[in-house]
Amino acid sequence: DSDDMTEVINYAKSNYAEPNPEYFGAAKGMNVIYLHLESMQNFIINYKLNGEEVTPFLNSLSKDENTLYFDNFFHQTAQGKTSDAEFMLENSLFGLPQGSAFITKGQNTYQAAPGILKDNGYTSAVFHGNGGSFWNRNVIYKSFGYDKFFDANFYDTSSPEDMAEYGLLDKPFFEQSADLLNTLPQPFYTKFITVGNHYPYKINQELTTIEKANTGDASVDNYFQTARYADEAIEQFFNQLKVSGLYDNSMIVLYGDHYGISDNHNKAMEQIIGKEITPYENANLQKVPLFIHVPGMQGGNNHTYGGQIDLLPTVLHLLGIDSQNYVQFGSDLLSEEHNDIVPFRNGDFVGPTIYSIDEKLYDSKTGLPLEDSQVEMANAIKKEVDYKLQLSDKVVNGDLLRFYTPTGYTPVDPSQYNYNNDTN
Ligand code: GP9
Ligand code: MN
């Protein structure tokens, strides 16, 4: 009810982090291009398999002068996997503890990125080479205010060798996306969802350019080949953007959606990373890469602790749009006031001083168990984390945003959108 909404608004106010003037508006008026990198984990960035880089293109971005690379950035997904990642980055609301909000809460009222940006003159579109009803996308994207959803219907999926288990492989996907992208009025807000690097990472060997690993665990071994394929596809897409000229007036955001290798495979992963996988190391394996490329922006490696919940306020501030009137549970990664405690969906958390995993505390730097003197601080953080998750769930389960319209925000009318056969 509206009392709950008052509590939510008060929390959102207290959680708001002022933009950093050095970055605020660095991408003002630019297009936004999200690359949703299926199952890409951070350990693979700058990792060498038998002396060879696995993701040379992403590695080069980690050294690019106009790219920020966040190396303490965590996925915060649960059972909703891909859809949880999307839900967080479109809304800065947490996915639900069970199931997928995409499926169960598709008709809620949202104040998502496409809606916010529409009021700032942006067109929005999602590109994905799988059927539109997967994860209920064709329903919830309307609630988010997406103008267009180019699903498998818009792509040529007739060549079996171009297909992965969940749709069109990344290289033909990006290639065929070029014409669709050119139909969009600028500035646009877009998301490209890749599928080639998806469990169990099987790929036609003719498409591979790196050997498998040899741990004996098939999905771990294959992962390096599909990650390399994804890396090549991303490079190809960057080249396409350079040719079309979009590269010069677009912010490109690349993020891993969730882990690719679950903890069932930790024995093989110990061989890969060369150390024992304790609960602390297992938490570190939940890091996913985040790159933000903005023409003219000062890049570099950023060690701030953050997670997917923080992306929306970060991106809005880079675009010069203040997030302060919106109900968002994350905070701008580039702000001095950024909250660097990263909640996981099960109530565990990580941050620059303490990791709390399964009720046990670890020193963030060393991974050693924490002394009793720090228990009090950890308990206080834990309380805040639980409160935040529960309040976000209240918003989503109670569809509370229908009781609140931020100043200057035009509510979305989902019935206005029609995706599949609408090619105008
Ligand atoms: C399918 C894709 C995969 O459309 O996005 O989702 P996932 O299995 O990773 O949740
Ligand atoms: Mn996924």
PDB file of N, CA and C and ligand atoms in Angstrom, residues 36-39 81-83 135 137 193-194 197-198 257-259, ligand 2:
ATOM      1  N   HIS A  36      25.144  -8.007 -23.701  1.00  0.00           N
ATOM      2  CA  HIS A  36      24.881  -8.961 -22.620  1.00  0.00           C
ATOM      3  C   HIS A  36      25.695 -10.217 -22.934  1.00  0.00           C
ATOM      4  N   LEU A  37      26.752 -10.417 -22.188  1.00  0.00           N
ATOM      5  CA  LEU A  37      27.683 -11.507 -22.482  1.00  0.00           C
ATOM      6  C   LEU A  37      27.302 -12.754 -21.698  1.00  0.00           C
ATOM      7  N   GLU A  38      26.727 -13.703 -22.416  1.00  0.00           N
ATOM      8  CA  GLU A  38      26.269 -14.934 -21.793  1.00  0.00           C
ATOM      9  C   GLU A  38      27.417 -15.642 -21.052  1.00  0.00           C
ATOM     10  N   SER A  39      27.186 -15.935 -19.792  1.00  0.00           N
ATOM     11  CA  SER A  39      28.065 -16.781 -18.968  1.00  0.00           C
ATOM     12  C   SER A  39      29.532 -16.339 -18.906  1.00  0.00           C
ATOM     13  N   LYS A  81      18.559 -16.521 -13.574  1.00  0.00           N
ATOM     14  CA  LYS A  81      19.742 -16.458 -14.438  1.00  0.00           C
ATOM     15  C   LYS A  81      19.773 -15.218 -15.351  1.00  0.00           C
ATOM     16  N   THR A  82      19.795 -15.437 -16.667  1.00  0.00           N
ATOM     17  CA  THR A  82      19.824 -14.320 -17.621  1.00  0.00           C
ATOM     18  C   THR A  82      18.766 -13.267 -17.297  1.00  0.00           C
ATOM     19  N   SER A  83      17.561 -13.729 -16.998  1.00  0.00           N
ATOM     20  CA  SER A  83      16.468 -12.774 -16.785  1.00  0.00           C
ATOM     21  C   SER A  83      16.684 -11.959 -15.504  1.00  0.00           C
ATOM     22  N   TRP A 135      11.895 -16.659 -21.413  1.00  0.00           N
ATOM     23  CA  TRP A 135      11.925 -15.804 -20.214  1.00  0.00           C
ATOM     24  C   TRP A 135      10.805 -14.754 -20.223  1.00  0.00           C
ATOM     25  N   ARG A 137      10.111 -12.567 -22.281  1.00  0.00           N
ATOM     26  CA  ARG A 137      10.632 -11.253 -22.671  1.00  0.00           C
ATOM     27  C   ARG A 137       9.600 -10.431 -23.436  1.00  0.00           C
ATOM     28  N   ILE A 193      21.692  -9.526 -26.837  1.00  0.00           N
ATOM     29  CA  ILE A 193      21.837 -10.677 -25.943  1.00  0.00           C
ATOM     30  C   ILE A 193      22.441 -11.850 -26.709  1.00  0.00           C
ATOM     31  N   THR A 194      23.644 -12.227 -26.307  1.00  0.00           N
ATOM     32  CA  THR A 194      24.372 -13.296 -27.003  1.00  0.00           C
ATOM     33  C   THR A 194      24.025 -14.660 -26.397  1.00  0.00           C
ATOM     34  N   ASN A 197      28.054 -18.599 -25.910  1.00  0.00           N
ATOM     35  CA  ASN A 197      28.812 -19.082 -24.753  1.00  0.00           C
ATOM     36  C   ASN A 197      27.845 -19.541 -23.659  1.00  0.00           C
ATOM     37  N   HIS A 198      27.037 -20.529 -23.990  1.00  0.00           N
ATOM     38  CA  HIS A 198      26.033 -21.027 -23.030  1.00  0.00           C
ATOM     39  C   HIS A 198      26.347 -22.477 -22.655  1.00  0.00           C
ATOM     40  N   ASP A 257      26.624 -12.010 -17.627  1.00  0.00           N
ATOM     41  CA  ASP A 257      25.300 -12.061 -16.987  1.00  0.00           C
ATOM     42  C   ASP A 257      25.281 -12.878 -15.698  1.00  0.00           C
ATOM     43  N   HIS A 258      26.076 -13.949 -15.630  1.00  0.00           N
ATOM     44  CA  HIS A 258      26.105 -14.799 -14.431  1.00  0.00           C
ATOM     45  C   HIS A 258      27.250 -15.787 -14.602  1.00  0.00           C
ATOM     46  N   TYR A 259      27.481 -16.617 -13.585  1.00  0.00           N
ATOM     47  CA  TYR A 259      28.572 -17.578 -13.730  1.00  0.00           C
ATOM     48  C   TYR A 259      28.268 -18.526 -14.894  1.00  0.00           C
TER      49      TYR A 259
HETATM   50 MN    MN B   2      22.488 -16.374 -19.307  1.00  0.00          MN
END
